[in-house]
PDB file of C-alpha atoms and ligand atoms in Angstrom:
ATOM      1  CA  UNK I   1     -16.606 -10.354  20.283  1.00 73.00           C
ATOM      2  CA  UNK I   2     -13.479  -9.297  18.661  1.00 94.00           C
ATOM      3  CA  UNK I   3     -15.647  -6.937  15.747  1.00 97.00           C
ATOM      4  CA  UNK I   4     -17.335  -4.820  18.753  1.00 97.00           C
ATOM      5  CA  UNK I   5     -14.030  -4.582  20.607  1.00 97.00           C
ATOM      6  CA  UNK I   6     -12.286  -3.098  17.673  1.00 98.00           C
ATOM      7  CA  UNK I   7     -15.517  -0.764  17.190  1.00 98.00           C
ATOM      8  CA  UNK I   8     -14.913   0.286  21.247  1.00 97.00           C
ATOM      9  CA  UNK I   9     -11.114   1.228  20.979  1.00 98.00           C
ATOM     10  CA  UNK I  10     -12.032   3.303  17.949  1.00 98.00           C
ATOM     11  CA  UNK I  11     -14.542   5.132  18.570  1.00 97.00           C
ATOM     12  CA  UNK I  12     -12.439   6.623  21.960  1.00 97.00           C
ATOM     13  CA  UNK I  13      -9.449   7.239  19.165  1.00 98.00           C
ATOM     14  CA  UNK I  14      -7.915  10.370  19.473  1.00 98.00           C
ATOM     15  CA  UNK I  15      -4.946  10.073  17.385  1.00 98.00           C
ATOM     16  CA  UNK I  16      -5.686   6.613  15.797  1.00 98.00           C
ATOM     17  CA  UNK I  17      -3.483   5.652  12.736  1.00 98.00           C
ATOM     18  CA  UNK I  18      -3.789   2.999  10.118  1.00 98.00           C
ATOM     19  CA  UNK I  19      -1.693   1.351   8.285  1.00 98.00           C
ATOM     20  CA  UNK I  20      -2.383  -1.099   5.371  1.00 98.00           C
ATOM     21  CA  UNK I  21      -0.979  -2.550   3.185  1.00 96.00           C
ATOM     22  CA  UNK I  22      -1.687  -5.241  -0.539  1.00 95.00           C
ATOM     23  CA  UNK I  23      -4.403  -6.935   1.179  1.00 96.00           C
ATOM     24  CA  UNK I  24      -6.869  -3.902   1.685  1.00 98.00           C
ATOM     25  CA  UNK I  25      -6.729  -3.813  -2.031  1.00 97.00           C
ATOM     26  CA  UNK I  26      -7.172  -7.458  -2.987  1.00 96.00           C
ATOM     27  CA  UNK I  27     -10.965  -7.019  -2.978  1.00 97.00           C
ATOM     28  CA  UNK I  28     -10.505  -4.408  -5.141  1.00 97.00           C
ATOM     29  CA  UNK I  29      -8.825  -7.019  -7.798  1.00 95.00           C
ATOM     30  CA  UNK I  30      -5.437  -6.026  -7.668  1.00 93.00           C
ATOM     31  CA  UNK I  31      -2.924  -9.171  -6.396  1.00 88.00           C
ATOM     32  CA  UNK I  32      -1.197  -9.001  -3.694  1.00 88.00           C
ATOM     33  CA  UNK I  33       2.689  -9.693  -3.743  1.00 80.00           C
ATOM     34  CA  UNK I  34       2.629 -12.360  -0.981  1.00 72.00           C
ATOM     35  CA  UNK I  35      -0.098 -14.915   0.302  1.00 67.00           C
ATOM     36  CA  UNK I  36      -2.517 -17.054  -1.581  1.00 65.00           C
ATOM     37  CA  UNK I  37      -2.508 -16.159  -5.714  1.00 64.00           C
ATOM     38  CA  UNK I  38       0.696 -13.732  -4.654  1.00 68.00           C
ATOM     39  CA  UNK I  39       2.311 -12.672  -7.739  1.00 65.00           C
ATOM     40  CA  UNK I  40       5.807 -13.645  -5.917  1.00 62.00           C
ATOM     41  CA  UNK I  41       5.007 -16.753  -6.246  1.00 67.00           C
ATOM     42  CA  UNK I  42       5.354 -15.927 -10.203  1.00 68.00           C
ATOM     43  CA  UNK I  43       7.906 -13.799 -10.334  1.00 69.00           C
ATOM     44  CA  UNK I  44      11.128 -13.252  -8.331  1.00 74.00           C
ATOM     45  CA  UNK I  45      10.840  -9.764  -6.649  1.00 68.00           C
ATOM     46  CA  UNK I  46      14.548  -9.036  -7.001  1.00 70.00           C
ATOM     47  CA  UNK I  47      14.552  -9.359 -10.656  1.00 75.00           C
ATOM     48  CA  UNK I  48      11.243  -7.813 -11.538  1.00 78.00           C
ATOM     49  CA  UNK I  49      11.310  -5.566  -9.123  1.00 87.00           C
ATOM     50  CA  UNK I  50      14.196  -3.333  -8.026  1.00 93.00           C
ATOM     51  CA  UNK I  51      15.968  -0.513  -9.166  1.00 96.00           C
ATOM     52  CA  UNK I  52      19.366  -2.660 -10.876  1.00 95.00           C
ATOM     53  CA  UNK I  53      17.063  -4.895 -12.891  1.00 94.00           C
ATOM     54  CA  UNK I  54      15.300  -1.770 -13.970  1.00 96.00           C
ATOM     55  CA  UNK I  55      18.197  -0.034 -15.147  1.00 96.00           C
ATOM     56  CA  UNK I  56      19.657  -3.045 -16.662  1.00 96.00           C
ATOM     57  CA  UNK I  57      16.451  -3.647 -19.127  1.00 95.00           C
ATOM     58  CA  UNK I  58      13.861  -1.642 -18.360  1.00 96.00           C
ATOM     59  CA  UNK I  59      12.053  -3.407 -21.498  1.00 95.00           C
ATOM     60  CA  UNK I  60      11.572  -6.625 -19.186  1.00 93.00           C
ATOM     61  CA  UNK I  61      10.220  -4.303 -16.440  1.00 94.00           C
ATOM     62  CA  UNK I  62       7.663  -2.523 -18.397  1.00 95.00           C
ATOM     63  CA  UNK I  63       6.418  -6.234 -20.028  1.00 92.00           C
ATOM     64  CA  UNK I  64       5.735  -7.255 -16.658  1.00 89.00           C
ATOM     65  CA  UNK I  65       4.739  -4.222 -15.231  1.00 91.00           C
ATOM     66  CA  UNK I  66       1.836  -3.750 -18.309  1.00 92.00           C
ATOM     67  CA  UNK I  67      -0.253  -5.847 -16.571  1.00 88.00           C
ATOM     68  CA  UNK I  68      -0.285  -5.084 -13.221  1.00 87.00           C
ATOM     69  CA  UNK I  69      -0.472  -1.747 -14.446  1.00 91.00           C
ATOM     70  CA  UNK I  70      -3.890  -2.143 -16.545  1.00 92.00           C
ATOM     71  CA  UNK I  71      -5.272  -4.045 -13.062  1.00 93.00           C
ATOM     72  CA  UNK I  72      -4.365  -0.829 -10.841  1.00 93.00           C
ATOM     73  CA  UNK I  73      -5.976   1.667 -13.329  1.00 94.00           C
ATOM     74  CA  UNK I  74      -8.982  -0.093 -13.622  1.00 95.00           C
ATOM     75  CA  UNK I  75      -9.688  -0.889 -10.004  1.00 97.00           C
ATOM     76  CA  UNK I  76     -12.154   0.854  -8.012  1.00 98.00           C
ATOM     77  CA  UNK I  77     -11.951   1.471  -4.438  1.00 98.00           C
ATOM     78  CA  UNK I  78     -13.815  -1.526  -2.225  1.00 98.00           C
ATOM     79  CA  UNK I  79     -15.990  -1.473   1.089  1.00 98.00           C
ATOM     80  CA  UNK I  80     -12.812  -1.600   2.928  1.00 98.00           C
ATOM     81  CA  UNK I  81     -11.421   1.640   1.286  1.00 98.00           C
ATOM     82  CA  UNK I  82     -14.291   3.603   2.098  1.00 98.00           C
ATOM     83  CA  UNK I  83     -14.596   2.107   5.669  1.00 98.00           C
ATOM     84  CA  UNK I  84     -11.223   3.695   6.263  1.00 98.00           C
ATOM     85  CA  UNK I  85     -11.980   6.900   4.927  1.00 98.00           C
ATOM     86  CA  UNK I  86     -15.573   7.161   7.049  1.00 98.00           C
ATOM     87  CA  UNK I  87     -13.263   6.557   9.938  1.00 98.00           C
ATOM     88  CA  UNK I  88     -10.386   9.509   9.450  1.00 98.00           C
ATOM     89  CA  UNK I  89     -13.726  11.429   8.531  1.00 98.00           C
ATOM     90  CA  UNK I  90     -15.419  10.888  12.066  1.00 97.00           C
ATOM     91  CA  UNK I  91     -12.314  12.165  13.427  1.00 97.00           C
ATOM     92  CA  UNK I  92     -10.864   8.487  14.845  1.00 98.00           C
ATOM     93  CA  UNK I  93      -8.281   8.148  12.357  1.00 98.00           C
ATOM     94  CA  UNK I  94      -5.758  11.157  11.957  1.00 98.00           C
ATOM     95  CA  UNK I  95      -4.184   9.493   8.933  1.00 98.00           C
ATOM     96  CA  UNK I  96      -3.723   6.083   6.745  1.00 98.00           C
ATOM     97  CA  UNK I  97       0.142   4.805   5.855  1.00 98.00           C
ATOM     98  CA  UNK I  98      -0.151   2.770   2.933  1.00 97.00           C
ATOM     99  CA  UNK I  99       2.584   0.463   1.511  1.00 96.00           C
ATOM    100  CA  UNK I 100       0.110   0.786  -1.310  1.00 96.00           C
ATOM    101  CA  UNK I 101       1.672   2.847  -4.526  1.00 97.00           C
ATOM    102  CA  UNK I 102      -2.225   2.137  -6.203  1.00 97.00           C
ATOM    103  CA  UNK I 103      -4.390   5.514  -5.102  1.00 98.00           C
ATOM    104  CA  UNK I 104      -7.847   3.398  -3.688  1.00 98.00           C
ATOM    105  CA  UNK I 105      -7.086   5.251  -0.148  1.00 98.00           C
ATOM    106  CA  UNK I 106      -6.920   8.409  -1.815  1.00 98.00           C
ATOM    107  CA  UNK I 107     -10.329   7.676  -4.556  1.00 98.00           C
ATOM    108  CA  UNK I 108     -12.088   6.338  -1.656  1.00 98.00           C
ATOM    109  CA  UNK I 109     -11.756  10.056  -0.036  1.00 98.00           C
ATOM    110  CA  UNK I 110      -9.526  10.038   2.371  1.00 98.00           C
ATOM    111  CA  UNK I 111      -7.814  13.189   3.111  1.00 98.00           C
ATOM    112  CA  UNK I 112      -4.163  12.501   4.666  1.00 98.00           C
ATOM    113  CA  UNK I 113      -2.985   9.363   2.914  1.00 98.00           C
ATOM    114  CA  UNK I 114       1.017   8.596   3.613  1.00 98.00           C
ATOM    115  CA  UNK I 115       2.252   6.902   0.835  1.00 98.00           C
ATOM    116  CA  UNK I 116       5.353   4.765   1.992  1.00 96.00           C
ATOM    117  CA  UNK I 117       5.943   3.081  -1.102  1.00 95.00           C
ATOM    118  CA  UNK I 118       5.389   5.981  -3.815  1.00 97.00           C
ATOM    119  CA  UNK I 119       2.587   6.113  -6.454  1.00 97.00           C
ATOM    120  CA  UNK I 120       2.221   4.297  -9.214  1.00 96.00           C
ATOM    121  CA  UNK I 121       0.078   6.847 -11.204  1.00 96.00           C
ATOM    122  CA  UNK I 122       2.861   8.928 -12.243  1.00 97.00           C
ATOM    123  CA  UNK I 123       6.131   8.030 -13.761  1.00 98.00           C
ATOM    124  CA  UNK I 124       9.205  10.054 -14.118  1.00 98.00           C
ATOM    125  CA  UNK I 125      12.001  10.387 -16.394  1.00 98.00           C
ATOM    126  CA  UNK I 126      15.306   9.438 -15.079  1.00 98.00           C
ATOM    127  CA  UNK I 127      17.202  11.214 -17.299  1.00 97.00           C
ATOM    128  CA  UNK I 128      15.185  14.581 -17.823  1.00 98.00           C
ATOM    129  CA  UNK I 129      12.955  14.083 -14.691  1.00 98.00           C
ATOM    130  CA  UNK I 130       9.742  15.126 -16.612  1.00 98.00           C
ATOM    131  CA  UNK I 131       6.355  13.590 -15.243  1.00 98.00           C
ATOM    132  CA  UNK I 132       3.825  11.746 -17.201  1.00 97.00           C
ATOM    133  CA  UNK I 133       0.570  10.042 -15.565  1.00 97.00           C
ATOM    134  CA  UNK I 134       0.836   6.289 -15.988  1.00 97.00           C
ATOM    135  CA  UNK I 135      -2.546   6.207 -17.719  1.00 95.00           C
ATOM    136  CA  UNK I 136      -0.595   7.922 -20.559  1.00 96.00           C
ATOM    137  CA  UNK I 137       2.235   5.532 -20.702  1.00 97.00           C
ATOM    138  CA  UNK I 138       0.350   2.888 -20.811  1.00 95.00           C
ATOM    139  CA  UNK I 139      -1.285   3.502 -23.460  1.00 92.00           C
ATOM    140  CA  UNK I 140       2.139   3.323 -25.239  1.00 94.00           C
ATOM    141  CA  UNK I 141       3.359   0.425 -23.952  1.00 94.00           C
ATOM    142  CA  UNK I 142       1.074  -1.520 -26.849  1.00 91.00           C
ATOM    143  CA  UNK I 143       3.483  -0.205 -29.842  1.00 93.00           C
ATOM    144  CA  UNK I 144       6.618   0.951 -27.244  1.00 95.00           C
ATOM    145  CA  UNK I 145       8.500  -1.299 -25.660  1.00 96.00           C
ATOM    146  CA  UNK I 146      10.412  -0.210 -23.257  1.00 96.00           C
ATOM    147  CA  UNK I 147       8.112   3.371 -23.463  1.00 97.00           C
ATOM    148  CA  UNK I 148      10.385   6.386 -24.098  1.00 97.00           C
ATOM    149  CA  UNK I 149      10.224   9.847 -22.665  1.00 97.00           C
ATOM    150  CA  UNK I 150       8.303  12.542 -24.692  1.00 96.00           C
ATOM    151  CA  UNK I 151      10.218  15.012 -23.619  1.00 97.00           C
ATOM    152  CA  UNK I 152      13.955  13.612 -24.322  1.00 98.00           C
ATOM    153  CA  UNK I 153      13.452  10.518 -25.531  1.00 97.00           C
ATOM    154  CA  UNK I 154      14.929   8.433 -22.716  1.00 97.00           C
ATOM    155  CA  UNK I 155      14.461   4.762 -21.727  1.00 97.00           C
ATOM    156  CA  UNK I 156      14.098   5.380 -18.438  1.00 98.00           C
ATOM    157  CA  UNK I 157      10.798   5.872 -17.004  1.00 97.00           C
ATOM    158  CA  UNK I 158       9.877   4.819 -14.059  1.00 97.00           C
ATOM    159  CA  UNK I 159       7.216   4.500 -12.324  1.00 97.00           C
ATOM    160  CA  UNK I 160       7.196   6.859  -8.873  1.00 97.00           C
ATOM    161  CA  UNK I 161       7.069   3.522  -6.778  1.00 97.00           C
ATOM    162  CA  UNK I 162      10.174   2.560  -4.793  1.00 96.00           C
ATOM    163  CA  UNK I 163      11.586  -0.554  -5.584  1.00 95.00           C
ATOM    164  CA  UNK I 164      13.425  -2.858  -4.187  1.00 92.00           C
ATOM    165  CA  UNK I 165      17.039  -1.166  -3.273  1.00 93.00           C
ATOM    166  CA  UNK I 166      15.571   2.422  -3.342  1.00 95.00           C
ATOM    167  CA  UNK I 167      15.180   4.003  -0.223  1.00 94.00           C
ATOM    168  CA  UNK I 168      11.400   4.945   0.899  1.00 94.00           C
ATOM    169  CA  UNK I 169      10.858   8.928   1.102  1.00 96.00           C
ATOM    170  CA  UNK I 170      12.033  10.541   3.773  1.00 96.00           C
ATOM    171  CA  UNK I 171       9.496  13.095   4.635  1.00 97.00           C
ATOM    172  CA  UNK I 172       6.500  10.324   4.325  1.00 97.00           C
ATOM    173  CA  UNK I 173       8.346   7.615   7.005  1.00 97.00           C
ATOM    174  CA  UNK I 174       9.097  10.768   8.916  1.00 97.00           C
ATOM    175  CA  UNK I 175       5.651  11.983   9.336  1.00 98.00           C
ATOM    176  CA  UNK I 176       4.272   8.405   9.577  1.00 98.00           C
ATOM    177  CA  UNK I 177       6.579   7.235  12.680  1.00 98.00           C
ATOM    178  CA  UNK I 178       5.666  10.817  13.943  1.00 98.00           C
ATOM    179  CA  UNK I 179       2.253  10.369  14.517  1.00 98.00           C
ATOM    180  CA  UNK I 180       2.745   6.631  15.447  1.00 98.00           C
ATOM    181  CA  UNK I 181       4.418   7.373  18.315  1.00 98.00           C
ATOM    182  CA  UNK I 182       1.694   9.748  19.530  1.00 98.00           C
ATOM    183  CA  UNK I 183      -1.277   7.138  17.915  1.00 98.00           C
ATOM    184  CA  UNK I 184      -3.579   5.837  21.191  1.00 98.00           C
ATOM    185  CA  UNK I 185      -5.036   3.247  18.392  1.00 98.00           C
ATOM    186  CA  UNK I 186      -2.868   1.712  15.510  1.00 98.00           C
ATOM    187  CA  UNK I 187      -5.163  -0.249  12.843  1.00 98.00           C
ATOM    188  CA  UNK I 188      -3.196  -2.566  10.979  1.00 98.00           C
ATOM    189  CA  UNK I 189      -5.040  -3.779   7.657  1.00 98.00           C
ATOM    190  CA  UNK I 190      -3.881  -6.401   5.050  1.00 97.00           C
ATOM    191  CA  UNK I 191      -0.046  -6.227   5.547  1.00 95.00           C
ATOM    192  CA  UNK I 192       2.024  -9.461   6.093  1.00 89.00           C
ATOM    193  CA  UNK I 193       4.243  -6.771   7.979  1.00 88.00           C
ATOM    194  CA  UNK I 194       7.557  -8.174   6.459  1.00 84.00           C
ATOM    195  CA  UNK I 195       8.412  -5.383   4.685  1.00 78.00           C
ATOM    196  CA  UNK I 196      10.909  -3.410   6.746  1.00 80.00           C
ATOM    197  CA  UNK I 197      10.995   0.124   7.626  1.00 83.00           C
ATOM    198  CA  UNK I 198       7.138  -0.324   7.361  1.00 84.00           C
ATOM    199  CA  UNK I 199       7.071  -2.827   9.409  1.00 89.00           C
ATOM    200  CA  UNK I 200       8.420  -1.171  12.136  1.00 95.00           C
ATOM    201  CA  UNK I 201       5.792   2.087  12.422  1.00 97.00           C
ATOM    202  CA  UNK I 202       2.991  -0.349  14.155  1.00 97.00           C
ATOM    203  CA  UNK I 203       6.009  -1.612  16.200  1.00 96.00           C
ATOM    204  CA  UNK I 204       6.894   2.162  17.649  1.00 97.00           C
ATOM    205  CA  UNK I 205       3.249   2.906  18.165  1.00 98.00           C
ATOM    206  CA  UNK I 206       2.728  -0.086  20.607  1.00 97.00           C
ATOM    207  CA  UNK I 207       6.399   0.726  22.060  1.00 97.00           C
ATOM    208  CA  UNK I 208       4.654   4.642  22.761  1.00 98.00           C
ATOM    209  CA  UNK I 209       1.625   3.001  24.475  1.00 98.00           C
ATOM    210  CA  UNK I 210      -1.234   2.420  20.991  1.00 98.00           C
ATOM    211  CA  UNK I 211      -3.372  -0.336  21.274  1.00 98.00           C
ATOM    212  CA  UNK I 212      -2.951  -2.459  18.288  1.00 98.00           C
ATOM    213  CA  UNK I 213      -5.758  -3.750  15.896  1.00 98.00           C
ATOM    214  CA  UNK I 214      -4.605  -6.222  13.391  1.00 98.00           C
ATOM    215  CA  UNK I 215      -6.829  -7.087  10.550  1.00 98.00           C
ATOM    216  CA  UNK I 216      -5.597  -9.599   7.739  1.00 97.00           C
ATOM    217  CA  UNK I 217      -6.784 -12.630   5.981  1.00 96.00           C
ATOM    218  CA  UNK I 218      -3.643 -14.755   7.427  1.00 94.00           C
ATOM    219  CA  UNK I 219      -2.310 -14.724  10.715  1.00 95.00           C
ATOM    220  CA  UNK I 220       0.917 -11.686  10.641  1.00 93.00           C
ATOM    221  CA  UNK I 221       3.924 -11.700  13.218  1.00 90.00           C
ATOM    222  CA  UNK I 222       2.294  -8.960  15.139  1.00 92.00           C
ATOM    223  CA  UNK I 223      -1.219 -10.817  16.129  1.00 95.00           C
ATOM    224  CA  UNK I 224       0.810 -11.686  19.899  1.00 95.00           C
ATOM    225  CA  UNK I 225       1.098  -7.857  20.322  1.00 95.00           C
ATOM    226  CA  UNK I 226      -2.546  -7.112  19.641  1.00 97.00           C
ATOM    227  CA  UNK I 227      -4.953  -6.503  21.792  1.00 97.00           C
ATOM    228  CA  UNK I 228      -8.144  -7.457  18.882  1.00 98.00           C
ATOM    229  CA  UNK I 229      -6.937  -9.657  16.181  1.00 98.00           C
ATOM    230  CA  UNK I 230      -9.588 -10.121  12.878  1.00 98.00           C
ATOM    231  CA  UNK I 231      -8.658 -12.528  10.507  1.00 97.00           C
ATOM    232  CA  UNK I 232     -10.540 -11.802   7.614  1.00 97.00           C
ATOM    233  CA  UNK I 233     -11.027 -10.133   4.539  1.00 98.00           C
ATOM    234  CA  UNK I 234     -10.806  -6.065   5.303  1.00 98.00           C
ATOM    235  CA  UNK I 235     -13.439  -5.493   2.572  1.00 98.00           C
ATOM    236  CA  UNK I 236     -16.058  -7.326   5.408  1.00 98.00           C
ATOM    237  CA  UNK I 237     -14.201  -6.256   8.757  1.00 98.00           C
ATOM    238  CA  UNK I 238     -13.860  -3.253   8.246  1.00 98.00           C
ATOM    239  CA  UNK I 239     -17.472  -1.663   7.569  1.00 98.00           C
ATOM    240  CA  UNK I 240     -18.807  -4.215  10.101  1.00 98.00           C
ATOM    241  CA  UNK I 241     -16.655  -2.408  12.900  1.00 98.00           C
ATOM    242  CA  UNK I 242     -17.727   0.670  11.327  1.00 98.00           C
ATOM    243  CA  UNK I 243     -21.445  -0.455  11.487  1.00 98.00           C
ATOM    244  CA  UNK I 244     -20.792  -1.044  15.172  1.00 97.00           C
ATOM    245  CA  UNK I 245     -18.962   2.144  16.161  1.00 95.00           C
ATOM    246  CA  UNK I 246     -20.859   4.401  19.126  1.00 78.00           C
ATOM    247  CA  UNK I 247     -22.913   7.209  17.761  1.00 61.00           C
TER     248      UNK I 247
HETATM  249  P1  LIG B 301       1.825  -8.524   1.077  1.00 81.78           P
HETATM  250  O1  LIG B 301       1.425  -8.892  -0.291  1.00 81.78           O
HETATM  251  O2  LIG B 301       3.137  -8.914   1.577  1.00 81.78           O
HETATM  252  O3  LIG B 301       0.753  -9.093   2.118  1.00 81.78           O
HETATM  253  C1  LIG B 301      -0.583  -8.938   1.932  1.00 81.78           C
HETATM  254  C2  LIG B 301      -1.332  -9.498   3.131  1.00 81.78           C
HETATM  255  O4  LIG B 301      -2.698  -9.222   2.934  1.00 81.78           O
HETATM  256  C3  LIG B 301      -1.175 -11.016   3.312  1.00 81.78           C
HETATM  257  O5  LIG B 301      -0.762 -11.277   4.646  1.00 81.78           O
HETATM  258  C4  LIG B 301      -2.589 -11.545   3.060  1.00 81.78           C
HETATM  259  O6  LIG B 301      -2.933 -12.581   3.956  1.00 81.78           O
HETATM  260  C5  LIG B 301      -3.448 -10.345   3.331  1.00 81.78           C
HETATM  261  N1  LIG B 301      -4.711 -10.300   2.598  1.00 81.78           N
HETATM  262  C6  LIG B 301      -4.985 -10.779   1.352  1.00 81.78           C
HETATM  263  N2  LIG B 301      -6.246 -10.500   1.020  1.00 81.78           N
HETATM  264  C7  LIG B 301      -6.793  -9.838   2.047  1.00 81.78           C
HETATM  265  C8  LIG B 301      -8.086  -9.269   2.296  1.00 81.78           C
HETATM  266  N3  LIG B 301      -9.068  -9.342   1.387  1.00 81.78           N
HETATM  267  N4  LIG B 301      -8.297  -8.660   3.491  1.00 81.78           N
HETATM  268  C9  LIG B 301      -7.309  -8.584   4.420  1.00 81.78           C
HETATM  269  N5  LIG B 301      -6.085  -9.109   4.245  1.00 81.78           N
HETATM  270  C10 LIG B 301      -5.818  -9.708   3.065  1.00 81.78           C
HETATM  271  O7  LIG B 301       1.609  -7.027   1.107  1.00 81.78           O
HETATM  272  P2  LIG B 301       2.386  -5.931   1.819  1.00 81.78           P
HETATM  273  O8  LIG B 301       2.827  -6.407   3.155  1.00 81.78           O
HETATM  274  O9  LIG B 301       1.535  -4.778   1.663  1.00 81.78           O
HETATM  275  O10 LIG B 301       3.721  -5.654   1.048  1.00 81.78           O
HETATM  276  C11 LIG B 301       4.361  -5.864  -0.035  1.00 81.78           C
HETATM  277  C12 LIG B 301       4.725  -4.661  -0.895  1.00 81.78           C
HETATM  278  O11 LIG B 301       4.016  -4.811  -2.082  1.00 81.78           O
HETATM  279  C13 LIG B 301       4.328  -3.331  -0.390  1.00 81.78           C
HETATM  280  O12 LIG B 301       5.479  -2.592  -0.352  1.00 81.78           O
HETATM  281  C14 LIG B 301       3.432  -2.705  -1.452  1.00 81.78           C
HETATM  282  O13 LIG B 301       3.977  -1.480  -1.873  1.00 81.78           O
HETATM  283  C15 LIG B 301       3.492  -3.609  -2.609  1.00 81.78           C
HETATM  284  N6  LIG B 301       2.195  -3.899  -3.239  1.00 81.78           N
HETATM  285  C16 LIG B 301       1.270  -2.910  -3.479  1.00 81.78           C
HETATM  286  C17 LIG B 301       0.040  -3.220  -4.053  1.00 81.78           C
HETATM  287  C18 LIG B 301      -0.967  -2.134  -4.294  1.00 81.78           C
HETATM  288  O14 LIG B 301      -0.616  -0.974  -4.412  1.00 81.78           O
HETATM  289  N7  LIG B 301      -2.261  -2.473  -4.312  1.00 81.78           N
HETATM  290  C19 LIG B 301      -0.246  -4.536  -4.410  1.00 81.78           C
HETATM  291  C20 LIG B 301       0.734  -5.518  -4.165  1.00 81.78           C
HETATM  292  C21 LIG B 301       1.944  -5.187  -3.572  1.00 81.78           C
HETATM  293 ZN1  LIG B 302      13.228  12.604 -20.192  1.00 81.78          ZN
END
C-alpha cells in the first residue's frame, strides 16, 4: 500500500526534504490559488498580484489583499502541519521549502522552514523600508485605504511576499536546491508544481538520486517521476504515514 511505502522510505531518510506548497494549508482554511475553489479562478494573478499592479494602485491591492489577509491571521496550523514538523523532529526531514508566505510550518514547530515565496506577516515600506507586522496593518486597512507608513507616511507597503515579477530570495532557493541535491527522500505536499524556480528543486533532487513522494489532492506533472504517489488531502496522508513510520 502506497501509505506504508511512503512510511518505509522515510523512516530510512537521512537527508529527506519537503516541499509544499497552498494545498498543505487548505485544511487549515486558507484558499489555494489554483484547483477546485482557487481564488485564480476569481481574480487574474497578473493584476492582483505582481509587483507593476502594486505600484500602479496599491489601493486595489490592499482591497483584495484584506481578505485573504484576515483568513491567514486567523488560521491555525492543521494535522498536516504538525505531521511535518514530527517528521524534521525524528530526524527524517532536514528541512521544509514552502511556497507558502502564511507561517503554519513555522506555528506548527518546525525548526528550519525555507520560505521561497516570503512571509506575509510582515510588510515593509518601500520608500523608508521600515517593518510593521501585518496584524498591525490590518487593523488599518478598515479606515486606510491604501494603509500608509507610520514612519514616513508612504503608500507603499508591501507585504514581504514576492509577487509576481519579483525575483524569489536568493539565499532561501540557494539553500533549498542545496540540500535537494544531497536529499535521499524529497516529500512533495500540496503543490500543483507549476510555479517555476520552485518547481524545479523536487526536479534536481530526483536528478541527484532522491526518491520522490508526491502527495496532493489532484494528480501534479511530477506523479510519473515518483516512486509513491498519494492523492489526497495532506491533512489525512500525512499523520497516517506518520502513524505508520518504524519505531
Ligand atoms: P497551487 O494553488 O497552485 O496548488 C495547490 C495544490 O494543492 C493543487 O494541486 C491542489 O490539488 C492541491 N490541494 C488542495 N487541497 C489540498 C489538500 N487538502 N491536500 C493536499 N493537496 C491539496 O499552489 P502552489 O503550487 O503552492 O502555488 C501557488 C503560489 O501561491 C505559491 O507561490 C504560494 O506562494 C502562493 N499561495 C500561498 C498560500 C499560503 O501561504 N497558504 C495560499 C495560496 C497561494
Ligand atoms: Zn516608510
Amino acid at each position: 500500500m502506497t501509505v506504508e511505502r511512503a512510511a518505509e522510505l522515510l523512516s530510512a531518510a537521512h537527508s529527506g526534504l519537503a516541499m509544499t506548497g497552498a494545498g498543505v494549508s487548505a485544511e487549515s482554511g486558507i484558499p489555494t490559488f489554483r484547483g477546485e475553489g482557487g481564488i485564480w479562478t476569481r481574480y487574474d494573478p497578473v493584476k492582483v498580484a505582481s509587483i507593476d499592479a502594486f505600484l500602479e494602485d496599491p489601493a486595489a491591492y490592499w482591497r483584495v489583499s484584506r481578505e485573504r489577509g484576515g483568513i491567514a491571521l486567523a488560521a491555525r496550523p492543521n494535522p498536516g502541519h504538525y505531521a511535518l514538523a514530527s517528521l524534521e523532529a525524528a530526524g527524517l526531514l532536514v528541512a521544509i521549502a514552502t511556497q507558502n508566505t502564511d507561517g503554519l510550518h513555522q506555528d506548527s514547530g518546525c525548526r528550519n522552514v525555507i520560505e521561497l515565496h516570503g512571509s506575509s506577516r510582515t510588510v515593509r515600506c518601500l520608500d523608508c523600508g521600515a517593518r510593521e507586522a501585518r496584524s498591525d496593518v490590518q487593523a488599518r486597512l478598515e479606515v486606510e485605504m491604501p494603509p500608509r507608513c507610520k514612519a514616513c507616511g508612504g503608500i507603499f507597503l508591501k507585504p514581504t511576499v514576492v509577487l509576481f515579477g519579483e525575483p524569489m530570495p536568493l539565499p532561501a532557493v540557494q539553500e533549498a536546491f542545496a540540500l535537494a541535491r544531497a536529499a535521499d527522500v524529497m516529500l512533495v505536499v500540496g503543490t500543483s508544481l507549476v510555479v517555476h524556480p520552485a518547481a524545479d528543486i523536487p526536479l534536481a533532487a530526483v536528478r541527484s538520486g532522491a526518491r520522490l513522494i508526491v502527495v496532493n489532492a489532484e494528480p501534479t506533472s511530477f506523479d510519473s517521476l515518483a516512486e509513491v504517489v498519494i492523492h489526497g488531502r495532506s491533512g489525512e496522508v500525512l499523520p497516517e504515514i506518520v502513524s505508520r513510520l518504524d519505531a
